[in-house]
Short mmCIF file of C-alpha atoms in Angstrom, two decimals:
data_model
loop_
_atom_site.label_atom_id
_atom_site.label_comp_id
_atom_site.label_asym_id
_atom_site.label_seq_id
_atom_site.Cartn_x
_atom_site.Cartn_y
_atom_site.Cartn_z
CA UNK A 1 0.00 0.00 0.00
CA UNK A 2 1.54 3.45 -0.85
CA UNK A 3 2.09 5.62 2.33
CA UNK A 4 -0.12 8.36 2.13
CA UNK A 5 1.12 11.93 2.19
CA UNK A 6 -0.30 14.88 4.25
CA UNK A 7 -0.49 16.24 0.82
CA UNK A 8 -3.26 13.53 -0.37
CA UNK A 9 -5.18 15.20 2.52
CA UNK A 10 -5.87 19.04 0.71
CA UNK A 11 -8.61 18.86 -0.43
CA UNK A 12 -10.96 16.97 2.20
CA UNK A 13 -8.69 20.02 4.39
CA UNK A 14 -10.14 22.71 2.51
CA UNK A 15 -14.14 21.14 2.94
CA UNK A 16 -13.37 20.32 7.18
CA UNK A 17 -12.12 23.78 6.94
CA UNK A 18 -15.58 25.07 5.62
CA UNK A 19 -17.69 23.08 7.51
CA UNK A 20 -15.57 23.87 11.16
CA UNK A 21 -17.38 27.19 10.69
CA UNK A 22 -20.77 25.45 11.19
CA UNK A 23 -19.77 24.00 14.20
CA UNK A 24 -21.25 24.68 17.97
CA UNK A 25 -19.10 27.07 19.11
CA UNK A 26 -19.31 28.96 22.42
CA UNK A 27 -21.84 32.37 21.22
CA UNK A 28 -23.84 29.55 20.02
CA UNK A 29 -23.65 27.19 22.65
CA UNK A 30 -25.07 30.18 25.11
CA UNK A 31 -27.92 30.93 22.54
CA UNK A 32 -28.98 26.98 23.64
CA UNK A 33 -28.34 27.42 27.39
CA UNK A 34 -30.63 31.28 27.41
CA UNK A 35 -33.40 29.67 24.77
CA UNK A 36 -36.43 29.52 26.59
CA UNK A 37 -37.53 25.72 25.41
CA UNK A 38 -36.03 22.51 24.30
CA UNK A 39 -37.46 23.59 21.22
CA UNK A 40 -36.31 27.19 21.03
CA UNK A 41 -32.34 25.62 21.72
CA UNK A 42 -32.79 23.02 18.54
CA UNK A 43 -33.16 25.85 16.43
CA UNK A 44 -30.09 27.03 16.91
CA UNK A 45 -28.95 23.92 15.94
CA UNK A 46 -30.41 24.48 12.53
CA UNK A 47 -28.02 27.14 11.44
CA UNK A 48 -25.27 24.34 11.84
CA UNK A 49 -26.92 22.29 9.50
CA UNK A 50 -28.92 19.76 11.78
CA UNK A 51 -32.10 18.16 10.56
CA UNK A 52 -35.11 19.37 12.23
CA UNK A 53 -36.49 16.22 14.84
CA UNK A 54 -39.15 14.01 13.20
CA UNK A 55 -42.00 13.46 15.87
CA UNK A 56 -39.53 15.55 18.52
CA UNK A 57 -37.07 12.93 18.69
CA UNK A 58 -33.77 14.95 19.21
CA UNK A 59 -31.77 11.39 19.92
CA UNK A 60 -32.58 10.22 16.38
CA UNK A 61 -31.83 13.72 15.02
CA UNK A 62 -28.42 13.47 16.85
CA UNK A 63 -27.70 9.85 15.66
CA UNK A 64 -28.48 10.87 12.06
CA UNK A 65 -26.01 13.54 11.95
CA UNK A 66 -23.21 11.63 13.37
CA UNK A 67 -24.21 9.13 10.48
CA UNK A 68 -23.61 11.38 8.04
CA UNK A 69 -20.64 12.65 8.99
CA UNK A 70 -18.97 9.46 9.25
CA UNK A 71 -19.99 8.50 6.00
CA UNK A 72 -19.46 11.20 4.58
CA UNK A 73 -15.58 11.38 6.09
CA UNK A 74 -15.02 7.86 5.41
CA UNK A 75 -15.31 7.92 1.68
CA UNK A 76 -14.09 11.25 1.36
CA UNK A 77 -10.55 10.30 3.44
CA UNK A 78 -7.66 8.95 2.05
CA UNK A 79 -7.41 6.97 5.56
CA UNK A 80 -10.58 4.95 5.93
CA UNK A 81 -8.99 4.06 9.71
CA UNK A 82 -9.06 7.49 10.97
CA UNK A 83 -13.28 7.26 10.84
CA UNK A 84 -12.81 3.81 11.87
CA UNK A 85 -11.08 4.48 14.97
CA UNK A 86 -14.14 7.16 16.05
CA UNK A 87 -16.74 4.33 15.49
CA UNK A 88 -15.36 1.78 17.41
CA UNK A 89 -16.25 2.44 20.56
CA UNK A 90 -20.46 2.15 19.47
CA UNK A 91 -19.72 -1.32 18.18
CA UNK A 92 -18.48 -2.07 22.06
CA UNK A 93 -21.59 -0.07 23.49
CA UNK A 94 -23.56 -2.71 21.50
CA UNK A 95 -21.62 -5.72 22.39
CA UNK A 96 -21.89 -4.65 26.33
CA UNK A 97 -25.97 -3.73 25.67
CA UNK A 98 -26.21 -7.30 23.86
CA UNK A 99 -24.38 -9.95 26.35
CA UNK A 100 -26.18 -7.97 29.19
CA UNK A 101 -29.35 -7.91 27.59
CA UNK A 102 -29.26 -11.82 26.57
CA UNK A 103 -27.81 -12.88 30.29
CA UNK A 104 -31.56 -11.16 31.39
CA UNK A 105 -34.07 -12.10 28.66
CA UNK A 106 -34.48 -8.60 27.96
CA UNK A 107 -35.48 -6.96 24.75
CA UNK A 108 -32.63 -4.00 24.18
CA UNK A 109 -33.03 -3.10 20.93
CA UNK A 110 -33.81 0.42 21.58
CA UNK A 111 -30.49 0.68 23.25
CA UNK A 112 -28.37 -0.07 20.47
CA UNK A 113 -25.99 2.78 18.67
CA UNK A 114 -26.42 2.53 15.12
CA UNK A 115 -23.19 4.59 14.33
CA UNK A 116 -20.51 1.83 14.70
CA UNK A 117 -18.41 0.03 11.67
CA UNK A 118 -20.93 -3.07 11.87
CA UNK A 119 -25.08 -2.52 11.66
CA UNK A 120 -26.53 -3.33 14.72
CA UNK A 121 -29.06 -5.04 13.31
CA UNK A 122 -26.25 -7.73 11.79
CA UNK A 123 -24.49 -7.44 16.25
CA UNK A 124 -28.59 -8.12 17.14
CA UNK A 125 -29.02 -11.50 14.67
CA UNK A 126 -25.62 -12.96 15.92
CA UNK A 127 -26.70 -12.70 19.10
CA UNK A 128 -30.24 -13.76 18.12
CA UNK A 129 -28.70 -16.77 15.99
CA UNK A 130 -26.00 -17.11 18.91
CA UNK A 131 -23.45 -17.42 16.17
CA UNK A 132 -20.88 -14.52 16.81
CA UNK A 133 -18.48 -15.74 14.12
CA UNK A 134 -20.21 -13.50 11.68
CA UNK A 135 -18.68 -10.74 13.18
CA UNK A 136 -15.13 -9.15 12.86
CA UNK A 137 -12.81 -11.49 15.22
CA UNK A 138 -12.10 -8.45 17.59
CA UNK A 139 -15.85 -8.38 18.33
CA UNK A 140 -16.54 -11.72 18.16
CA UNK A 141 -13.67 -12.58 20.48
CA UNK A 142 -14.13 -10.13 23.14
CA UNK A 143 -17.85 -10.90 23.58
CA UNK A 144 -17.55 -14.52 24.00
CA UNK A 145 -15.21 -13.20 26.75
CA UNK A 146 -17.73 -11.27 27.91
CA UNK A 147 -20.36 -13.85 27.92
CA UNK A 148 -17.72 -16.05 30.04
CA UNK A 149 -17.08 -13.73 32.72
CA UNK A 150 -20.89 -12.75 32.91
CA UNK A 151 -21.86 -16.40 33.40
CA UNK A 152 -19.06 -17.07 35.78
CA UNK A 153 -19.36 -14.13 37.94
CA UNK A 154 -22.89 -12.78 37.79
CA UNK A 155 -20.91 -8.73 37.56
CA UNK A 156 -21.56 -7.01 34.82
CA UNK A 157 -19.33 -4.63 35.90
CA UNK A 158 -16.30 -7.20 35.38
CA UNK A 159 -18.53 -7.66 31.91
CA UNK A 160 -17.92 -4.10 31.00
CA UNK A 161 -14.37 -3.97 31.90
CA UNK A 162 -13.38 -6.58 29.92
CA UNK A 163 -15.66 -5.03 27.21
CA UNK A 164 -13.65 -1.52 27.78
CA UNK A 165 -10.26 -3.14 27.43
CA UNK A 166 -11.09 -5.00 24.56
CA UNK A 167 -12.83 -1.60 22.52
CA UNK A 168 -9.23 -0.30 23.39
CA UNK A 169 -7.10 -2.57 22.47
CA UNK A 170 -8.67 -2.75 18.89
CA UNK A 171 -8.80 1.71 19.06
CA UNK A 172 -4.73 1.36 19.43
CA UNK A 173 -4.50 -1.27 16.30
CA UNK A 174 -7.00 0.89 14.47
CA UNK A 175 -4.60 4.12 15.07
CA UNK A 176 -1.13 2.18 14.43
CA UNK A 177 -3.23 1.24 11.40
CA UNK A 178 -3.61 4.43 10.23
CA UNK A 179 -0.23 6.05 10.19
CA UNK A 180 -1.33 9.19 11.65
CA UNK A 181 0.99 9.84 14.20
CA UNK A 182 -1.65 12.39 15.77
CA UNK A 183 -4.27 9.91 16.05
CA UNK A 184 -1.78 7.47 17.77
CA UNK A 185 -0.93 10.91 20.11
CA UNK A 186 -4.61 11.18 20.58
CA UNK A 187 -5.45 7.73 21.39
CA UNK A 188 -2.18 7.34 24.24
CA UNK A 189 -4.44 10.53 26.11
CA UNK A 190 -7.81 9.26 25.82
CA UNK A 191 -6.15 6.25 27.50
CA UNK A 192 -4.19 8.17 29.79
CA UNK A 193 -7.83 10.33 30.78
CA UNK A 194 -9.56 6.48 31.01
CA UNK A 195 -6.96 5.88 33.68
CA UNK A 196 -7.09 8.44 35.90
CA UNK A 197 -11.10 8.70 35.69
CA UNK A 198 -10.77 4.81 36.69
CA UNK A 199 -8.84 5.07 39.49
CA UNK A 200 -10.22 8.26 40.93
CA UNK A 201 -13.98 6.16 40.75
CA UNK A 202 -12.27 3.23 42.11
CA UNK A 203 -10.69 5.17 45.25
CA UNK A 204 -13.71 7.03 45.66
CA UNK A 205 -15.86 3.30 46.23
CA UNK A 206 -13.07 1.91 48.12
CA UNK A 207 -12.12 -0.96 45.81
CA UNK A 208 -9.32 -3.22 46.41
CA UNK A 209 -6.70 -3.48 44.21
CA UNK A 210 -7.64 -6.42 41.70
CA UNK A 211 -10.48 -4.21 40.14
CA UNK A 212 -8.09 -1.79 40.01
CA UNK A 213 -5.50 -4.03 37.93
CA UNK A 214 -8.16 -5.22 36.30
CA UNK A 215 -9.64 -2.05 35.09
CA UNK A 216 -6.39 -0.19 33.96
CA UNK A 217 -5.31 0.28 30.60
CA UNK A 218 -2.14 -0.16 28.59
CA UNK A 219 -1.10 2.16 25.84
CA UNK A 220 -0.82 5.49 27.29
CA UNK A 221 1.47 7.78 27.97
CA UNK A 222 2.09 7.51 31.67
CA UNK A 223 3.82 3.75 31.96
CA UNK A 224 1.39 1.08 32.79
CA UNK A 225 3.09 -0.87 34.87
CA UNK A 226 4.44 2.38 37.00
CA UNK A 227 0.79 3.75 36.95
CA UNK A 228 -0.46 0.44 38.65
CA UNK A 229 1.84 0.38 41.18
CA UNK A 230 1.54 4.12 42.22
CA UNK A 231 -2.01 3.73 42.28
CA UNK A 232 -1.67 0.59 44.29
CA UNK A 233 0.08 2.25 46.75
CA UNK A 234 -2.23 5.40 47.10
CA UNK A 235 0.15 7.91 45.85
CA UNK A 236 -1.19 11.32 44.81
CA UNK A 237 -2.23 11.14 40.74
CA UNK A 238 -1.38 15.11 40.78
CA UNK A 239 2.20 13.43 41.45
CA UNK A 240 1.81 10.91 38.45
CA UNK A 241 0.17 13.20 36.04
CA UNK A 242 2.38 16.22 36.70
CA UNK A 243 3.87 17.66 33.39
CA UNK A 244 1.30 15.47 31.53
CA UNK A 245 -1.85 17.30 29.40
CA UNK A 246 -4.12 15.81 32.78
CA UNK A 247 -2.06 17.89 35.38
CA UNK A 248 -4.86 19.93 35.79
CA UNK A 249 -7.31 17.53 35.85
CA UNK A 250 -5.44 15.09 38.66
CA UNK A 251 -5.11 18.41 40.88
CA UNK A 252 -8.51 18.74 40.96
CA UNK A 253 -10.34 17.77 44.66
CA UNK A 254 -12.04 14.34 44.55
CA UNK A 255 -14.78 16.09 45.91
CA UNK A 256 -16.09 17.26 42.95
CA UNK A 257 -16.09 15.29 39.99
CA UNK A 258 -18.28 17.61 37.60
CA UNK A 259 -15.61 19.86 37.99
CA UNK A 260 -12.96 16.40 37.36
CA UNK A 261 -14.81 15.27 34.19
CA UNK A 262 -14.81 18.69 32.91
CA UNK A 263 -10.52 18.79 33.36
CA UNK A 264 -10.15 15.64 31.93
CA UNK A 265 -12.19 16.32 28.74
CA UNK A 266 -10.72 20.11 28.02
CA UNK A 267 -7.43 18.45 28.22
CA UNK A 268 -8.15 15.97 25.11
CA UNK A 269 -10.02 19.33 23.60
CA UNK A 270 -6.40 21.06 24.19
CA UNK A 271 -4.82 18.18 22.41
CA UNK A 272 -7.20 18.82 19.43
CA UNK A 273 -6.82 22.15 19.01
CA UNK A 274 -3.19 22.13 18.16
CA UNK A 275 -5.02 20.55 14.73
CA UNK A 276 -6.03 24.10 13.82
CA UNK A 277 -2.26 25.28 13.19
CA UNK A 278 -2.20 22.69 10.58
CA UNK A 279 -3.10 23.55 7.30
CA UNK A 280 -4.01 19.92 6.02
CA UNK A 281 -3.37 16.26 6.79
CA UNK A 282 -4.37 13.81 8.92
CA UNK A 283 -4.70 15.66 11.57
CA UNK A 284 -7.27 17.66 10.60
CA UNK A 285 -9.98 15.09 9.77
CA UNK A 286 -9.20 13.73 13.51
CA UNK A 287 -9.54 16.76 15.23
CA UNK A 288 -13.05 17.19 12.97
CA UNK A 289 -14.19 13.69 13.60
CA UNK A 290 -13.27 14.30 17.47
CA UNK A 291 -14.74 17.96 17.70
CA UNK A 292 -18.28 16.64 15.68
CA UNK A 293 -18.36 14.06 18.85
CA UNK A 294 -18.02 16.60 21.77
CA UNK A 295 -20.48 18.56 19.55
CA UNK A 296 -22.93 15.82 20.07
CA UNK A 297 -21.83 15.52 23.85
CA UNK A 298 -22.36 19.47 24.75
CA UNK A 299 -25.81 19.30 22.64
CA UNK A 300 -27.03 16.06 24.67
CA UNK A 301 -25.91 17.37 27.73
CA UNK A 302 -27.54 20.81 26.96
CA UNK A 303 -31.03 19.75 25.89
CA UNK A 304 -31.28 17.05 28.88
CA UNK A 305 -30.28 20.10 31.24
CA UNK A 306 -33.57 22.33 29.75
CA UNK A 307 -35.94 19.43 29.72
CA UNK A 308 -34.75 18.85 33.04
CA UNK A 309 -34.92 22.37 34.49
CA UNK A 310 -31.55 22.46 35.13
CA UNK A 311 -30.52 26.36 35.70
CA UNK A 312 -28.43 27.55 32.99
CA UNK A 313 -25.31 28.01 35.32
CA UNK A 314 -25.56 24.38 36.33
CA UNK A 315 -25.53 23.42 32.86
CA UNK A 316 -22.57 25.46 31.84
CA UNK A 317 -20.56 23.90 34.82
CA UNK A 318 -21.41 20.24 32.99
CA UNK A 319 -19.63 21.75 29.39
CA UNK A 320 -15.95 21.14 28.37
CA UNK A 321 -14.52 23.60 26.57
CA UNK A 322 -15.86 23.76 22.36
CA UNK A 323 -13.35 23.11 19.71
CA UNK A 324 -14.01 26.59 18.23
#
């Protein structure tokens, strides 16, 4: 396969470039917080190119637009994997919804993502058929292990771990796969940010240490097998993260974990935005692809808030920082 040159990527560059300026940035992001109604904040969403709801349903609206940008990026990229790598993670949402769902009898069709790399319909009938071979090995693989440690331990929390690991395992293959050495730089911090949310939930429950060496990831930035032991022994992750991207994040009291969550995701956002000195490559269709997805995270979080009641204030406090 020829290696692909930032070069290839000018002109799907030029169109991210264009369509950046549709996205939610902050003056519209208030507009959505001030509106006075759910509906009043989707319009706003309108003037970035969202389809209106059909019957009200937002979550469908939301769902179709991530469609279409993934399908739209993946045949319009020179690097199939960097799309890939952003759609892996629904495929896992669907194997954890699936082994759960069978292991109770339940019917969880609704639950299911329909934005991964495989339909969900073809993840439903394998589980339906109970014939997981017709799925890519990764999948197939890690849900039999799933359906193992379900059986054998009745936690699907131990279900979801091993669910976790597996989605990231085949995230770092996907970015090696790629080439882009800012998706690999990408993928090392979402793993580092998985860690220290892990073992700053795990400390806060008082879990012993197997669930924490059984929840922590490899392929970060901070050494796994140092991380494990410093978090085995209770030593400050301020300490450990200092001089990383997550410094910020680790310094922040336990005490408030709205505050936490909001550290650790402006952190990956900080990573992202050293895309927009870049005037093409690979890098720019990942910081897109990543920037469409906290998009979809702030608009979620934003509409649940109003239907909720939430006060605007509160709602702002949820928000990590916009890409533009």
């Amino acid at each position: 396969m020829p290696r692909i040159k930032d070069t290839d990527y000018l002109q799907i560059s030029a169109r991210i470039r264009v369509m950046e300026v549709r996205l939610l940035n902050k003056e519209r992001r208030e507009r959505m917080i001030e509106a006075r109604s759910v509906n009043d904040a989707l319009r706003v969403l309108y003037e970035c190119g969202y389809m209106e709801p059909t019957d009200g349903d937002y979550e469908k609206m939301l769902a179709e637009e991530q469609i279409s940008v993934f399908n739209d990026l993946y045949s319009a990229s020179p690097t199939p994997e960097l799309v890939d790598f952003f759609r892996i993670k629904y495929d896992y949402h669907n194997l954890k919804t699936l082994v759960k769902g069978k292991a109770l009898g339940a019917n969880v069709g609704h639950m299911l993502s329909y934005v991964g790399r495989v339909s969900a319909k073809s993840v439903a009938d394998a589980f339906e058929l109970n014939d997981l071979r017709v799925l890519p090995k990764d999948m197939a693989y890690a849900a039999e292990q799933a359906r193992e440690i379900l059986a054998s331990t009745g936690d699907p929390q131990l279900c979801d771990m091993a669910l976790d690991k597996a989605c990231y395992v085949q995230m770092g293959k996907t970015a090696d796969l790629s080439g882009s050495s800012f998706l690999q730089g990408y993928f090392r911090a979402m793993t580092d940010s998985a860690n220290l949310r892990t073992i700053v939930r795990i400390r806060r429950m008082n879990k012993g240490p197997e669930l924490m060496g059984s929840a922590l990831m490899e392929g970060g930035n901070i050494g796994f097998d140092s991380l494990i032991s410093k978090a085995l022994a209770g030593e400050s992750m301020a300490e450990v993260f200092s001089g990383s991207i997550f410094e910020q994040a680790a310094s922040v009291s336990d005490d408030d974990m709205t505050a936490f969550e909001r550290e650790c995701g402006n952190a990956l956002m900080g990573y992202l935005k050293s895309a927009g000195y870049v005037p093409f490559g690979d890098a720019v269709v990942v910081a897109y692809l990543a920037a469409k997805e906290a998009e979809l995270t702030a608009v979620r979080t934003i509409i649940a808030g109003k239907a909720a009641g939430i006060p605007g204030d509160e709602i702002r406090e949820r928000l990590r920082d916009s890409y533009v």
